[in-house]
mmCIF file of C-alpha atoms in Angstrom:
data_model
loop_
_atom_site.group_PDB
_atom_site.id
_atom_site.type_symbol
_atom_site.label_atom_id
_atom_site.label_comp_id
_atom_site.label_asym_id
_atom_site.label_seq_id
_atom_site.Cartn_x
_atom_site.Cartn_y
_atom_site.Cartn_z
ATOM 1 C CA MET A 1 -173.793 193.980 59.468
ATOM 2 C CA ASN A 2 -173.846 190.167 59.214
ATOM 3 C CA ILE A 3 -173.099 190.391 55.502
ATOM 4 C CA ILE A 4 -170.089 192.618 56.146
ATOM 5 C CA PHE A 5 -168.935 190.369 59.015
ATOM 6 C CA ASN A 6 -169.157 187.217 56.896
ATOM 7 C CA PHE A 7 -167.392 188.856 53.960
ATOM 8 C CA LEU A 8 -164.520 190.142 56.097
ATOM 9 C CA SER A 9 -164.223 186.799 57.915
ATOM 10 C CA ILE A 10 -163.939 184.930 54.628
ATOM 11 C CA LEU A 11 -161.417 187.456 53.345
ATOM 12 C CA LEU A 12 -159.355 187.205 56.543
ATOM 13 C CA ASN A 13 -159.280 183.415 56.339
ATOM 14 C CA SER A 14 -158.275 183.582 52.666
ATOM 15 C CA ILE A 15 -155.378 185.913 53.484
ATOM 16 C CA PHE A 16 -154.342 183.623 56.352
ATOM 17 C CA ASN A 17 -154.320 180.601 54.015
ATOM 18 C CA PHE A 18 -151.939 182.577 51.804
ATOM 19 C CA THR A 19 -149.627 183.967 54.533
ATOM 20 C CA GLY A 20 -149.879 181.255 57.180
ATOM 21 C CA ASP A 21 -149.790 183.885 59.947
ATOM 22 C CA TRP A 22 -152.830 185.476 61.620
ATOM 23 C CA GLY A 23 -150.974 188.627 62.618
ATOM 24 C CA LEU A 24 -149.838 189.295 59.067
ATOM 25 C CA ALA A 25 -153.333 188.454 57.798
ATOM 26 C CA ILE A 26 -154.807 191.101 60.121
ATOM 27 C CA VAL A 27 -152.325 193.697 58.861
ATOM 28 C CA LEU A 28 -153.025 192.944 55.182
ATOM 29 C CA LEU A 29 -156.799 192.924 55.632
ATOM 30 C CA THR A 30 -156.711 196.195 57.581
ATOM 31 C CA VAL A 31 -154.564 197.911 54.946
ATOM 32 C CA SER A 32 -156.773 196.582 52.131
ATOM 33 C CA VAL A 33 -159.971 197.872 53.731
ATOM 34 C CA ARG A 34 -158.430 201.246 54.581
ATOM 35 C CA LEU A 35 -157.229 201.627 50.984
ATOM 36 C CA VAL A 36 -160.774 201.039 49.757
ATOM 37 C CA LEU A 37 -162.110 203.592 52.250
ATOM 38 C CA SER A 38 -159.382 206.159 51.502
ATOM 39 C CA PRO A 39 -161.357 208.147 48.872
ATOM 40 C CA MET A 40 -164.199 208.625 51.365
ATOM 41 C CA SER A 41 -161.784 209.520 54.135
ATOM 42 C CA PHE A 42 -160.011 212.045 51.906
ATOM 43 C CA LYS A 43 -163.333 213.636 50.969
ATOM 44 C CA GLN A 44 -164.263 213.838 54.632
ATOM 45 C CA LYS A 45 -160.993 215.620 55.472
ATOM 46 C CA LYS A 46 -161.578 218.173 52.712
ATOM 47 C CA SER A 47 -165.137 218.782 53.916
ATOM 48 C CA MET A 48 -164.007 219.260 57.507
ATOM 49 C CA GLN A 49 -161.350 221.697 56.341
ATOM 50 C CA GLN A 50 -163.984 223.679 54.412
ATOM 51 C CA GLN A 51 -166.219 223.728 57.484
ATOM 52 C CA GLN A 52 -163.416 225.247 59.522
ATOM 53 C CA LYS A 53 -162.888 227.903 56.859
ATOM 54 C CA PHE A 54 -166.617 228.670 56.822
ATOM 55 C CA ALA A 55 -166.600 229.087 60.602
ATOM 56 C CA ILE A 56 -163.752 231.598 60.352
ATOM 57 C CA LYS A 57 -165.453 233.395 57.458
ATOM 58 C CA MET A 58 -168.737 233.703 59.366
ATOM 59 C CA GLN A 59 -166.931 235.162 62.364
ATOM 60 C CA GLU A 60 -165.267 237.703 60.093
ATOM 61 C CA LEU A 61 -168.627 238.646 58.557
ATOM 62 C CA LYS A 62 -170.205 239.135 61.980
ATOM 63 C CA GLU A 63 -167.396 241.474 62.896
ATOM 64 C CA LYS A 64 -167.463 243.315 59.536
ATOM 65 C CA TYR A 65 -171.234 243.852 59.432
ATOM 66 C CA LYS A 66 -171.973 244.107 63.139
ATOM 67 C CA ASN A 67 -173.610 247.477 62.516
ATOM 68 C CA ASN A 68 -175.516 246.393 59.400
ATOM 69 C CA LYS A 69 -177.892 243.568 60.316
ATOM 70 C CA ASP A 70 -179.563 243.294 56.901
ATOM 71 C CA LYS A 71 -176.272 242.944 55.060
ATOM 72 C CA LEU A 72 -175.044 240.502 57.695
ATOM 73 C CA ASP A 73 -178.124 238.290 57.262
ATOM 74 C CA VAL A 74 -177.643 238.191 53.485
ATOM 75 C CA GLU A 75 -173.972 237.256 53.749
ATOM 76 C CA LEU A 76 -174.582 234.655 56.450
ATOM 77 C CA LYS A 77 -177.273 232.987 54.325
ATOM 78 C CA LYS A 78 -174.816 232.714 51.436
ATOM 79 C CA GLN A 79 -172.237 231.102 53.687
ATOM 80 C CA SER A 80 -174.832 228.780 55.232
ATOM 81 C CA VAL A 81 -175.765 227.382 51.819
ATOM 82 C CA GLN A 82 -172.142 226.653 50.975
ATOM 83 C CA SER A 83 -171.556 225.227 54.446
ATOM 84 C CA ALA A 84 -174.530 222.866 54.093
ATOM 85 C CA LYS A 85 -173.142 221.508 50.817
ATOM 86 C CA SER A 86 -169.757 220.924 52.401
ATOM 87 C CA MET A 87 -171.343 219.258 55.436
ATOM 88 C CA MET A 88 -172.571 216.408 53.230
ATOM 89 C CA GLY A 89 -168.973 215.361 52.717
ATOM 90 C CA CYS A 90 -168.514 214.971 56.478
ATOM 91 C CA LEU A 91 -171.315 212.400 56.557
ATOM 92 C CA VAL A 92 -169.154 209.841 54.747
ATOM 93 C CA THR A 93 -167.767 208.977 58.194
ATOM 94 C CA LEU A 94 -171.079 207.254 58.899
ATOM 95 C CA LEU A 95 -170.436 204.930 55.954
ATOM 96 C CA GLN A 96 -167.009 203.936 57.258
ATOM 97 C CA LEU A 97 -167.951 203.246 60.884
ATOM 98 C CA PRO A 98 -169.983 200.030 60.325
ATOM 99 C CA ILE A 99 -167.097 198.498 58.371
ATOM 100 C CA LEU A 100 -164.426 199.464 60.906
ATOM 101 C CA MET A 101 -166.578 198.304 63.831
ATOM 102 C CA THR A 102 -167.219 194.991 62.080
ATOM 103 C CA MET A 103 -163.479 194.507 61.540
ATOM 104 C CA TRP A 104 -162.978 194.909 65.290
ATOM 105 C CA SER A 105 -165.536 192.137 65.840
ATOM 106 C CA VAL A 106 -163.957 189.892 63.195
ATOM 107 C CA PHE A 107 -160.493 190.116 64.744
ATOM 108 C CA ASN A 108 -161.882 189.628 68.229
ATOM 109 C CA LYS A 109 -163.589 186.399 67.160
ATOM 110 C CA ILE A 110 -160.685 184.664 65.417
ATOM 111 C CA PRO A 111 -161.461 180.993 66.160
ATOM 112 C CA VAL A 112 -157.928 179.876 67.042
ATOM 113 C CA SER A 113 -155.499 180.684 69.843
ATOM 114 C CA VAL A 114 -152.043 180.902 68.260
ATOM 115 C CA GLY A 115 -149.130 183.308 68.153
ATOM 116 C CA THR A 116 -147.765 185.431 65.323
ATOM 117 C CA TYR A 117 -144.324 186.066 63.891
ATOM 118 C CA LEU A 118 -144.988 189.800 64.223
ATOM 119 C CA ILE A 119 -145.065 189.589 68.027
ATOM 120 C CA PRO A 120 -142.886 186.605 68.990
ATOM 121 C CA TRP A 121 -143.005 187.172 72.758
ATOM 122 C CA VAL A 122 -146.706 186.205 73.057
ATOM 123 C CA SER A 123 -148.066 182.684 72.775
ATOM 124 C CA SER A 124 -151.528 183.679 71.584
ATOM 125 C CA ILE A 125 -153.077 186.631 69.766
ATOM 126 C CA LYS A 126 -156.141 186.137 71.972
ATOM 127 C CA LEU A 127 -154.166 187.343 75.010
ATOM 128 C CA SER A 128 -153.217 190.900 75.972
ATOM 129 C CA ASP A 129 -149.594 192.083 76.016
ATOM 130 C CA SER A 130 -148.327 191.836 79.598
ATOM 131 C CA TYR A 131 -145.114 193.660 78.623
ATOM 132 C CA TYR A 132 -147.021 196.798 77.502
ATOM 133 C CA VAL A 133 -145.085 196.898 74.209
ATOM 134 C CA ILE A 134 -148.208 196.864 72.036
ATOM 135 C CA PRO A 135 -150.010 199.544 74.121
ATOM 136 C CA LEU A 136 -146.968 201.829 74.001
ATOM 137 C CA ILE A 137 -146.519 201.398 70.246
ATOM 138 C CA TYR A 138 -150.210 202.088 69.727
ATOM 139 C CA MET A 139 -150.028 205.190 71.906
ATOM 140 C CA ILE A 140 -147.175 206.603 69.813
ATOM 141 C CA VAL A 141 -148.671 205.889 66.375
ATOM 142 C CA SER A 142 -152.177 206.979 67.390
ATOM 143 C CA LEU A 143 -150.852 210.379 68.475
ATOM 144 C CA ALA A 144 -148.707 210.872 65.372
ATOM 145 C CA PRO A 145 -151.484 212.359 63.141
ATOM 146 C CA SER A 146 -152.329 214.951 65.813
ATOM 147 C CA LEU A 147 -148.668 215.941 66.204
ATOM 148 C CA LEU A 148 -148.453 216.820 62.503
ATOM 149 C CA SER A 149 -150.343 220.046 63.263
ATOM 150 C CA TYR A 150 -147.256 221.204 65.185
ATOM 151 C CA VAL A 151 -145.032 220.845 62.104
ATOM 152 C CA THR A 152 -144.811 224.311 60.532
ATOM 153 C CA LEU A 153 -144.517 223.093 56.931
ATOM 154 C CA LEU A 154 -147.558 220.837 57.328
ATOM 155 C CA LYS A 155 -149.939 223.259 59.026
ATOM 156 C CA ILE A 156 -153.285 223.778 57.308
ATOM 157 C CA GLU A 157 -154.801 227.239 57.183
ATOM 158 C CA GLY A 158 -157.681 227.619 59.614
ATOM 159 C CA GLN A 159 -157.110 224.286 61.320
ATOM 160 C CA ALA A 160 -156.801 224.434 65.087
ATOM 161 C CA THR A 161 -153.852 222.748 66.771
ATOM 162 C CA ILE A 162 -154.804 220.059 69.280
ATOM 163 C CA SER A 163 -153.916 221.188 72.791
ATOM 164 C CA LYS A 164 -151.173 219.398 74.696
ATOM 165 C CA SER A 165 -153.611 218.476 77.465
ATOM 166 C CA ASN A 166 -155.871 216.726 74.942
ATOM 167 C CA ILE A 167 -152.862 214.902 73.514
ATOM 168 C CA ILE A 168 -151.978 213.625 76.992
ATOM 169 C CA ILE A 169 -155.565 212.447 77.542
ATOM 170 C CA MET A 170 -155.542 210.684 74.164
ATOM 171 C CA ALA A 171 -152.256 208.995 75.071
ATOM 172 C CA VAL A 172 -153.587 207.668 78.375
ATOM 173 C CA VAL A 173 -156.828 206.443 76.817
ATOM 174 C CA GLY A 174 -154.873 204.794 73.986
ATOM 175 C CA VAL A 175 -152.690 202.849 76.420
ATOM 176 C CA LEU A 176 -155.684 201.700 78.472
ATOM 177 C CA VAL A 177 -157.612 200.559 75.390
ATOM 178 C CA ALA A 178 -154.670 198.698 73.871
ATOM 179 C CA LYS A 179 -153.743 197.115 77.213
ATOM 180 C CA ALA A 180 -157.237 195.688 77.672
ATOM 181 C CA ALA A 181 -157.470 194.460 74.090
ATOM 182 C CA PRO A 182 -156.105 191.101 72.909
ATOM 183 C CA ILE A 183 -153.040 191.082 70.651
ATOM 184 C CA ALA A 184 -155.208 190.565 67.543
ATOM 185 C CA LEU A 185 -157.001 193.852 68.165
ATOM 186 C CA GLY A 186 -153.730 195.520 69.146
ATOM 187 C CA ILE A 187 -152.293 194.663 65.739
ATOM 188 C CA TYR A 188 -155.405 196.089 64.100
ATOM 189 C CA LEU A 189 -155.231 199.297 66.163
ATOM 190 C CA ILE A 190 -151.561 199.853 65.350
ATOM 191 C CA THR A 191 -152.009 199.125 61.651
ATOM 192 C CA THR A 192 -154.992 201.424 61.241
ATOM 193 C CA SER A 193 -153.215 204.171 63.232
ATOM 194 C CA VAL A 194 -150.126 203.966 61.010
ATOM 195 C CA PHE A 195 -152.396 204.143 57.966
ATOM 196 C CA SER A 196 -154.214 207.161 59.459
ATOM 197 C CA PHE A 197 -150.879 208.895 60.008
ATOM 198 C CA LEU A 198 -149.784 208.331 56.407
ATOM 199 C CA GLU A 199 -153.225 209.401 55.160
ATOM 200 C CA GLU A 200 -153.063 212.618 57.198
ATOM 201 C CA LEU A 201 -149.519 213.290 56.000
ATOM 202 C CA VAL A 202 -150.522 212.897 52.354
ATOM 203 C CA PHE A 203 -153.576 215.130 52.875
ATOM 204 C CA ARG A 204 -151.506 217.889 54.454
ATOM 205 C CA ILE A 205 -148.931 217.752 51.654
ATOM 206 C CA TYR A 206 -151.784 217.872 49.116
ATOM 207 C CA MET A 207 -153.371 220.920 50.804
ATOM 208 C CA ARG A 208 -149.988 222.642 50.966
ATOM 209 C CA ASN A 209 -149.422 222.071 47.227
ATOM 210 C CA VAL A 210 -152.922 223.364 46.416
ATOM 211 C CA LYS A 211 -152.246 226.511 48.425
ATOM 212 C CA THR A 212 -148.889 226.978 46.670
ATOM 213 C CA GLU A 213 -150.493 226.660 43.215
ATOM 214 C CA LYS A 214 -153.108 229.309 44.067
ATOM 215 C CA GLN A 215 -150.461 231.812 45.103
#
């Protein structure tokens, strides 16, 4: 973790020396890291989608062969093998977490207390936003990926739609987290949420095109 922390700290300082603004440096570093992690994230999304399809398939098999236990066991074993292979793709999340957690620590430990052109109404990125602008922006962009499941053209077969009650809970938690966090972390949260939204949008368009080609 120390190696990752030192590398990201050096990279952040290098970007700052180029831009002259800590807020912009945070945005550029966040986007750069997320771009590097995108292939893993994309693979994870595909694996999760396959897992959902396997769950539906297994339920269908249980219903189809409910009166034929031997046949059901054979079919379930076949699905279990395929499901296990797909599950490996979901484990890539574990590779991303240390990097993203370290970035949080890097931004939280920026050694100076200055403002940023991105958020002109605050005097220091080490302070929280007393006007609640950052928390509200974060709430909106963090919910955006979940709301895509309600768009008919972007729905993915077999994927459950997040309930409205869960969306409300996520919104409240998002505001509380962003309100307690300093501006530096708020910028990071907003940037990574916008990236997640675009990543989810691209994935859904990709899955829709794949489905169209198969038809």
